[in-house]
PDB file of N, CA and C in Angstrom:
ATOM      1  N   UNK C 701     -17.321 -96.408 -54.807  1.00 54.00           N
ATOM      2  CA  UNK C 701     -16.570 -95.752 -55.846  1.00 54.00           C
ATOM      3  C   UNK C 701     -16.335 -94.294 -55.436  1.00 54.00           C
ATOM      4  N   UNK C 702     -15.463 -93.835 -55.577  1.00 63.00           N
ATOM      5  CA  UNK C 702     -14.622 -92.649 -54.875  1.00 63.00           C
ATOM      6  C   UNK C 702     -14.733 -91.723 -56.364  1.00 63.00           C
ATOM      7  N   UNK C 703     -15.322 -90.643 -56.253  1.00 72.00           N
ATOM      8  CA  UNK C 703     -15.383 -89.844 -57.587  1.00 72.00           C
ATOM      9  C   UNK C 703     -14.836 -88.029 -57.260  1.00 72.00           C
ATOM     10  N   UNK C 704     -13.764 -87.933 -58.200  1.00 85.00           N
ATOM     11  CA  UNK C 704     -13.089 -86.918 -58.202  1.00 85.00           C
ATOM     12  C   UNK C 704     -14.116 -85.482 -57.843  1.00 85.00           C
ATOM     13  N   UNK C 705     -14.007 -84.909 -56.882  1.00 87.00           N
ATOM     14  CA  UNK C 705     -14.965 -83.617 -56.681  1.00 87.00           C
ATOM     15  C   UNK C 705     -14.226 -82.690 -57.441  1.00 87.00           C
ATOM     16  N   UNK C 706     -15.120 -81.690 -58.097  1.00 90.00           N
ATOM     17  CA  UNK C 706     -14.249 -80.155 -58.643  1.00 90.00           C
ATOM     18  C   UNK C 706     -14.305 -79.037 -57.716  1.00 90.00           C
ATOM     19  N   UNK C 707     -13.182 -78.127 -58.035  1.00 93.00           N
ATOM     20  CA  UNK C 707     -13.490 -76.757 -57.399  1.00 93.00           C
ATOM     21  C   UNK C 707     -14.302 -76.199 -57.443  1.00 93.00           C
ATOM     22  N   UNK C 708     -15.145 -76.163 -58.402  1.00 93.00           N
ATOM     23  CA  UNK C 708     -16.518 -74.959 -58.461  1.00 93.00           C
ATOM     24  C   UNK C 708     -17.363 -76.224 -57.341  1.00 93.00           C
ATOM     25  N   UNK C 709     -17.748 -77.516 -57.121  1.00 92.00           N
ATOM     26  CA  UNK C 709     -18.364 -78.084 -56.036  1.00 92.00           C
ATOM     27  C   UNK C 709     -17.519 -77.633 -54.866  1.00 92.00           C
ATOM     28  N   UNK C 710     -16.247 -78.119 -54.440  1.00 93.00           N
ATOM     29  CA  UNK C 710     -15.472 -77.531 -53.143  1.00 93.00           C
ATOM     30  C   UNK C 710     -15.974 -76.576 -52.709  1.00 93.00           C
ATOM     31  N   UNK C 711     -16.134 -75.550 -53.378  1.00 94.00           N
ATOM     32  CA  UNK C 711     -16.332 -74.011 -53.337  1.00 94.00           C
ATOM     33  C   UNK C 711     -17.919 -73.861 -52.703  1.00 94.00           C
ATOM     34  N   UNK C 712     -18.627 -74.580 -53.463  1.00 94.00           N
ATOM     35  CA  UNK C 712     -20.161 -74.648 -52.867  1.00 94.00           C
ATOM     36  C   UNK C 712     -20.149 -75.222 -51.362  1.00 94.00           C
ATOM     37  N   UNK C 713     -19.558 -76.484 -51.565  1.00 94.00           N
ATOM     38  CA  UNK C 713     -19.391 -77.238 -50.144  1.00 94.00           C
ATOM     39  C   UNK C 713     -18.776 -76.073 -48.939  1.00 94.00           C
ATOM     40  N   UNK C 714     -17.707 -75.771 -49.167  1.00 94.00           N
ATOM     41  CA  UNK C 714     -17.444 -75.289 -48.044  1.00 94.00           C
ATOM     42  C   UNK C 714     -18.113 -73.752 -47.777  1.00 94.00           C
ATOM     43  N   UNK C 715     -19.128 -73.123 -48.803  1.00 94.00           N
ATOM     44  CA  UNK C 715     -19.852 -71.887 -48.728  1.00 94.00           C
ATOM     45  C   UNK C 715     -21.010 -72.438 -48.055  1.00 94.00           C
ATOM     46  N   UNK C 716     -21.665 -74.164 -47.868  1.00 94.00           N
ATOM     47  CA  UNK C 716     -22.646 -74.009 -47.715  1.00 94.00           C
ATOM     48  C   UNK C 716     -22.134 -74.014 -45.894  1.00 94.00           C
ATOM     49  N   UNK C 717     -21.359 -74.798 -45.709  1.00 94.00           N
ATOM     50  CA  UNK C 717     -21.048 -74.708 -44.517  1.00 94.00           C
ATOM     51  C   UNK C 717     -21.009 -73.589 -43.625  1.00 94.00           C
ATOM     52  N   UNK C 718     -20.264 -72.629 -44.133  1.00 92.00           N
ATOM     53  CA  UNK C 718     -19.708 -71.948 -43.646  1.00 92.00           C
ATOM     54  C   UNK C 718     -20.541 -70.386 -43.665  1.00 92.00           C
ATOM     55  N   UNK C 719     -21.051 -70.259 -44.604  1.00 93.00           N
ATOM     56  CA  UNK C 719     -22.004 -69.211 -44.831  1.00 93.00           C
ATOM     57  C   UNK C 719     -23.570 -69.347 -44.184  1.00 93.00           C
ATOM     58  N   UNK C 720     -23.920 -70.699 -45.117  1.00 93.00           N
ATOM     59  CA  UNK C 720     -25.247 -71.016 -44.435  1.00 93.00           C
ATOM     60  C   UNK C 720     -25.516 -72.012 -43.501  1.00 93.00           C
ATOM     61  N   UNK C 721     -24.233 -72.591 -42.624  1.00 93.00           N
ATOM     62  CA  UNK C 721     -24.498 -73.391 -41.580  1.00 93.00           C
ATOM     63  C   UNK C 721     -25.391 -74.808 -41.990  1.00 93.00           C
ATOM     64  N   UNK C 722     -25.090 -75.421 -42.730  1.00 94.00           N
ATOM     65  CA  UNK C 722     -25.935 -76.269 -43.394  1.00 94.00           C
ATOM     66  C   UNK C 722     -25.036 -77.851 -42.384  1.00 94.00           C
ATOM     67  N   UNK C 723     -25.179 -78.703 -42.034  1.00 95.00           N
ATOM     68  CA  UNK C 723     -24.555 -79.899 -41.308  1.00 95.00           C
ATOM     69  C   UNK C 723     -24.140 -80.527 -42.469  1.00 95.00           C
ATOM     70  N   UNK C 724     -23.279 -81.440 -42.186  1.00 95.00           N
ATOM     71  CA  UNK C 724     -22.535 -82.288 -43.238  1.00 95.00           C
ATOM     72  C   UNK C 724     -23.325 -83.078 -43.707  1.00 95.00           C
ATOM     73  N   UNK C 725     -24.075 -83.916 -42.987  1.00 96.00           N
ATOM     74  CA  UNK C 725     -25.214 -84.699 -43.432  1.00 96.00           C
ATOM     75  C   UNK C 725     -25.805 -83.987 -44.592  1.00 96.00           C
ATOM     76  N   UNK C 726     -26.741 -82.810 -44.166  1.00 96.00           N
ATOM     77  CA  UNK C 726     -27.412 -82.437 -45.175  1.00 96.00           C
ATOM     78  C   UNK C 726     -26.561 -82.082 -46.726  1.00 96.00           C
ATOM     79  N   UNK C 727     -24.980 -81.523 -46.227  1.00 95.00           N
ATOM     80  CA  UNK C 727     -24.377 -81.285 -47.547  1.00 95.00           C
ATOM     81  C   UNK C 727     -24.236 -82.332 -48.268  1.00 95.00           C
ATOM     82  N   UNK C 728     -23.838 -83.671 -47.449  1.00 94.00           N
ATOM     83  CA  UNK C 728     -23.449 -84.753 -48.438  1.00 94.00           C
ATOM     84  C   UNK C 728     -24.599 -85.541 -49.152  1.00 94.00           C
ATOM     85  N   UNK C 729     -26.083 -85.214 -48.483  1.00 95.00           N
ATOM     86  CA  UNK C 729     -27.369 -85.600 -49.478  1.00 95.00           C
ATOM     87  C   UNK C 729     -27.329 -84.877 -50.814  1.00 95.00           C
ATOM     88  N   UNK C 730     -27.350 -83.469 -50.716  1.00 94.00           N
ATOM     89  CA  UNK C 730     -26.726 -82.708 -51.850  1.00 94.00           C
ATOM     90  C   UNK C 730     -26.188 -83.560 -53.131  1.00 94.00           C
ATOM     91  N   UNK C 731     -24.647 -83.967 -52.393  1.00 93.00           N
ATOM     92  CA  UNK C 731     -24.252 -83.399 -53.355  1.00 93.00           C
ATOM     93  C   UNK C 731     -23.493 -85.167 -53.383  1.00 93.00           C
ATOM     94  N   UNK C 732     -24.628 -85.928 -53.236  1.00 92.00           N
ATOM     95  CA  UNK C 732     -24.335 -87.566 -53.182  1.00 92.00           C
ATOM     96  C   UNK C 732     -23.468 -87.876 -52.710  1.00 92.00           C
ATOM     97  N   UNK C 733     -22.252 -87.155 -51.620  1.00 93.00           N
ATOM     98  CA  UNK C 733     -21.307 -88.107 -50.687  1.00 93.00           C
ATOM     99  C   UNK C 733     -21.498 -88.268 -49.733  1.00 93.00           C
ATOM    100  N   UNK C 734     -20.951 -89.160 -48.920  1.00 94.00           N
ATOM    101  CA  UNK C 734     -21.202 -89.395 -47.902  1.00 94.00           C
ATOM    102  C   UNK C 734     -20.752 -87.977 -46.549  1.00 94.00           C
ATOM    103  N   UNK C 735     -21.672 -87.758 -45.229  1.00 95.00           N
ATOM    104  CA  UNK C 735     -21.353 -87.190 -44.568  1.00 95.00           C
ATOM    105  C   UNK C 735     -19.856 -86.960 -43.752  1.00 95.00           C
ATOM    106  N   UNK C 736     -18.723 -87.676 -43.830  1.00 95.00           N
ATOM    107  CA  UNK C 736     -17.440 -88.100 -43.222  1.00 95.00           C
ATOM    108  C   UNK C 736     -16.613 -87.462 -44.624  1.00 95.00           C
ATOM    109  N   UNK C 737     -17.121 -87.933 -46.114  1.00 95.00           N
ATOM    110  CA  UNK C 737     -16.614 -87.249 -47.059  1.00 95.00           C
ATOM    111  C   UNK C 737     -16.583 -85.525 -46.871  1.00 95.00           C
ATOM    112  N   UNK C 738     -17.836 -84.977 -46.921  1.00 95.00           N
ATOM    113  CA  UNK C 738     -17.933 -83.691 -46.988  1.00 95.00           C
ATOM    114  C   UNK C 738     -16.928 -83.057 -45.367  1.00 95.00           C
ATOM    115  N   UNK C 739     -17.018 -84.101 -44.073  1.00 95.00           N
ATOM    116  CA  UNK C 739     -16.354 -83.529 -43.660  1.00 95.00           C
ATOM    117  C   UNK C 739     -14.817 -83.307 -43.948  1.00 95.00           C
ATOM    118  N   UNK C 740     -14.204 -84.200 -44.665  1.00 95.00           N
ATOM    119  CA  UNK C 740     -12.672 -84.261 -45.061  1.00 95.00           C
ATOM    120  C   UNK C 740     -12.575 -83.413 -45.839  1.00 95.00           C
ATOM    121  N   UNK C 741     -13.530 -83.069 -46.763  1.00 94.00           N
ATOM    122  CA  UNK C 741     -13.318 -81.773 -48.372  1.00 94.00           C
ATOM    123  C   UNK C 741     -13.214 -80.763 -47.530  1.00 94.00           C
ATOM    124  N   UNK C 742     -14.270 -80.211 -46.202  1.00 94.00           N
ATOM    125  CA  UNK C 742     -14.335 -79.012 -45.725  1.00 94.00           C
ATOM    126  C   UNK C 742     -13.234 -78.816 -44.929  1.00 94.00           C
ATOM    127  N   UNK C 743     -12.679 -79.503 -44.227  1.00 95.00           N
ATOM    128  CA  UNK C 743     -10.945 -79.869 -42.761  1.00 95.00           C
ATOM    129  C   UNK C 743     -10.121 -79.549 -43.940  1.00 95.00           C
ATOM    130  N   UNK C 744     -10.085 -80.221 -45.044  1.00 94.00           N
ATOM    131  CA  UNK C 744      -8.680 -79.993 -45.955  1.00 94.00           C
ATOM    132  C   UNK C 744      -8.792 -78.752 -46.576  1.00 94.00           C
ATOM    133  N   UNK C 745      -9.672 -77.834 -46.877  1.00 93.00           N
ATOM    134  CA  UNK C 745     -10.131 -77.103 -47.364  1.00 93.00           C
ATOM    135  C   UNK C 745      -9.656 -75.753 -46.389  1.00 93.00           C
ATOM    136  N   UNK C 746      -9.626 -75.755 -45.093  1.00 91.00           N
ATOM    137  CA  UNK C 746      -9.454 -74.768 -44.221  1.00 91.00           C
ATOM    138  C   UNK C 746      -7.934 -74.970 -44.017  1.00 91.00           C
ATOM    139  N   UNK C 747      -7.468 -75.796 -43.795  1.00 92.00           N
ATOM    140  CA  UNK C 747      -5.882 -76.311 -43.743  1.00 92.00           C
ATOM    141  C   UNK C 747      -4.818 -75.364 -44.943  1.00 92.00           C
ATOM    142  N   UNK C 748      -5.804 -75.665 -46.071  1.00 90.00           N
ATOM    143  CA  UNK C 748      -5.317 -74.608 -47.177  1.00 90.00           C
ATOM    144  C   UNK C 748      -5.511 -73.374 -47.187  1.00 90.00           C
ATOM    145  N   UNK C 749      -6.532 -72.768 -46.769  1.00 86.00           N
ATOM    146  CA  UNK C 749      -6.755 -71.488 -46.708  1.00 86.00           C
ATOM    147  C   UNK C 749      -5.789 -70.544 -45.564  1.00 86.00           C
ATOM    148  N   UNK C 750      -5.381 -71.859 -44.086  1.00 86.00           N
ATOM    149  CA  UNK C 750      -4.669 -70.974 -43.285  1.00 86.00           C
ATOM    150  C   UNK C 750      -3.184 -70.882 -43.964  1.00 86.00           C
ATOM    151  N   UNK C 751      -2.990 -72.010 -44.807  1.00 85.00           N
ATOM    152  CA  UNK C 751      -1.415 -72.119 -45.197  1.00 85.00           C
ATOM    153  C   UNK C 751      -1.398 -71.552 -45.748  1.00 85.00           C
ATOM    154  N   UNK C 752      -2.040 -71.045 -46.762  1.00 84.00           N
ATOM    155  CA  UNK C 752      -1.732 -69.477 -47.668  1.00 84.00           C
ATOM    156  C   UNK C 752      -1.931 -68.145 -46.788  1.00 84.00           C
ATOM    157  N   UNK C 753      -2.439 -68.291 -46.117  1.00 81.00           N
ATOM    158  CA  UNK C 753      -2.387 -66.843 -44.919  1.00 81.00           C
ATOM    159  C   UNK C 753      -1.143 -66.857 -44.178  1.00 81.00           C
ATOM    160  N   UNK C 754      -0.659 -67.758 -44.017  1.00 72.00           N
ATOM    161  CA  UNK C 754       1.098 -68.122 -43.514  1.00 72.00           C
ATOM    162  C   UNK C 754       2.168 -67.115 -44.263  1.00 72.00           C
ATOM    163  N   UNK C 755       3.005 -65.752 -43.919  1.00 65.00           N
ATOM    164  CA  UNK C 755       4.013 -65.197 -44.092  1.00 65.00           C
ATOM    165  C   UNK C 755       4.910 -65.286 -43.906  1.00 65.00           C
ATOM    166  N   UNK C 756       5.793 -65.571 -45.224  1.00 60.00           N
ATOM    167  CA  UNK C 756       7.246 -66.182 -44.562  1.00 60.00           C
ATOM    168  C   UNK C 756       8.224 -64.838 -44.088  1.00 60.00           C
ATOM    169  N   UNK C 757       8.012 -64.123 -43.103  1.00 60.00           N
ATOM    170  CA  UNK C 757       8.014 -62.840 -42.973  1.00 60.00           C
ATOM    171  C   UNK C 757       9.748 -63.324 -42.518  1.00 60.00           C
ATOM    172  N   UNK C 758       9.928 -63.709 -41.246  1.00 50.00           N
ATOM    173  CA  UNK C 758      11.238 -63.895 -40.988  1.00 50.00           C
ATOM    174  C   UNK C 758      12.306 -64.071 -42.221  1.00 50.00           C
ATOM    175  N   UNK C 759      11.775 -65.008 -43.166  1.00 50.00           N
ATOM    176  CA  UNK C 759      13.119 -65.288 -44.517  1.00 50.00           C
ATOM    177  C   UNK C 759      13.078 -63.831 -45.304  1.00 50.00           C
ATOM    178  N   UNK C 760      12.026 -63.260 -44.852  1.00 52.00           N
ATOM    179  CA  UNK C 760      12.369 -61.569 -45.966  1.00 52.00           C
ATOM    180  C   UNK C 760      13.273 -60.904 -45.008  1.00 52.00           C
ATOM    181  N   UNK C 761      13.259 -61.113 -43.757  1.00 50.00           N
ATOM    182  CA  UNK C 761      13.884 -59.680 -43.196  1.00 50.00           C
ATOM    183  C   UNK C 761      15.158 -60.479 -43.116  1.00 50.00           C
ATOM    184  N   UNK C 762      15.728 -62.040 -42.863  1.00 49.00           N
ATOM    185  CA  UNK C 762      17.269 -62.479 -42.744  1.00 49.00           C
ATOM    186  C   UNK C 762      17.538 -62.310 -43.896  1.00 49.00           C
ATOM    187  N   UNK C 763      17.371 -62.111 -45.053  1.00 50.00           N
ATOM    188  CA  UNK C 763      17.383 -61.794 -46.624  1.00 50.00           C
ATOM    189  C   UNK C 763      18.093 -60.455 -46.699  1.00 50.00           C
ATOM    190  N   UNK C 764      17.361 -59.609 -46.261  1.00 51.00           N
ATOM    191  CA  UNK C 764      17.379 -58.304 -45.865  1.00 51.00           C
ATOM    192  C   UNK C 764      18.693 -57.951 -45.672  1.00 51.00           C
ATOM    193  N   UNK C 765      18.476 -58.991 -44.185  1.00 52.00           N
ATOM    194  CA  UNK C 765      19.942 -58.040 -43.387  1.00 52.00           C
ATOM    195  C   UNK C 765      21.562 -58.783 -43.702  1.00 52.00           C
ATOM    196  N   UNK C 766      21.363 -59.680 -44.662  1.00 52.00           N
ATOM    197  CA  UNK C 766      22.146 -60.405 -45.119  1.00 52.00           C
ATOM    198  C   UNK C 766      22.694 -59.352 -46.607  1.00 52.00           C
ATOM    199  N   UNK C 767      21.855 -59.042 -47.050  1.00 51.00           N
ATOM    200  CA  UNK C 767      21.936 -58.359 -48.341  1.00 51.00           C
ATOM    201  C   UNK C 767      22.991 -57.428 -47.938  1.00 51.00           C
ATOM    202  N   UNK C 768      21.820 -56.207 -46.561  1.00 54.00           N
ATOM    203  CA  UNK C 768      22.716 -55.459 -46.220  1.00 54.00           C
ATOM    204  C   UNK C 768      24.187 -55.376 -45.795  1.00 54.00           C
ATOM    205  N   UNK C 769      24.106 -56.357 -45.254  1.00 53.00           N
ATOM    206  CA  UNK C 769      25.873 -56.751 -44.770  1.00 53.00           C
ATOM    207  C   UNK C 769      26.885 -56.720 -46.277  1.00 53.00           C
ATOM    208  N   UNK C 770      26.372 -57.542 -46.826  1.00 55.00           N
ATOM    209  CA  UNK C 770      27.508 -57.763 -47.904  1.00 55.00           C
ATOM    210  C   UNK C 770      27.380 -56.659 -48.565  1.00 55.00           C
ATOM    211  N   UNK C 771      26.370 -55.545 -48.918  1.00 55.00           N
ATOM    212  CA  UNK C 771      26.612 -54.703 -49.705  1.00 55.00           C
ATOM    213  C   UNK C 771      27.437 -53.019 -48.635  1.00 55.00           C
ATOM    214  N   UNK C 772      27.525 -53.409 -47.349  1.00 56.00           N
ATOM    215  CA  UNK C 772      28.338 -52.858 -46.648  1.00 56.00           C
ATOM    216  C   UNK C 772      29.774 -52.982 -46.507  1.00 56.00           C
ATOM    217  N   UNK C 773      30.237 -54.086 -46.833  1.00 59.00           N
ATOM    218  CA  UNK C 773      31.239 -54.569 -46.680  1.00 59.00           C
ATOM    219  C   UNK C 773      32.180 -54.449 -48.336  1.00 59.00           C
ATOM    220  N   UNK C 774      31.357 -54.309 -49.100  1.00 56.00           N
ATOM    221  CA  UNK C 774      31.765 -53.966 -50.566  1.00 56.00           C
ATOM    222  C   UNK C 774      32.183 -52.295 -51.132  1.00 56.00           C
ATOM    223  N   UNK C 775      31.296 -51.762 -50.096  1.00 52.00           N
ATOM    224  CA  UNK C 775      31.369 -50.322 -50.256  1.00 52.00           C
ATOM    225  C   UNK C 775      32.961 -49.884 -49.416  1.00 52.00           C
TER     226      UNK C 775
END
């Protein structure tokens, strides 16, 4: 039976990892899942954290210089 984890657990899981070096094994005795579980919560978990560190920097500046053009061309 597959049981919905919450964020305030996520949050522990991947602090214990990551802070206190704890192995998956030991997290998933914790926190009753299996070791392969805790590793998928912690992989999906970092996947998200880099995709929000992701800047869509290029679409601000073609934005930019797009803006600028047309409001050059109006003047």
């Amino acid at each position: 039976m597959i049981r919905r984890i919450d964020k305030g657990t996520v949050k522990r899981i991947v602090n214990l990892r990551q802070v206190q070096g704890l192995s998956f094994q030991i997290i998933g005795e914790r926190f009753g899942i299996s070791a392969t579980r805790a590793v998928q919560i912690f992989k999906r978990q970092q996947k998200k954290q880099q995709a929000s560190n992701v800047k869509p920097e290029n679409l601000h500046v073609t934005n930019t210089k797009a803006f600028t053009s047309r409001k050059l061309q109006t003047s």
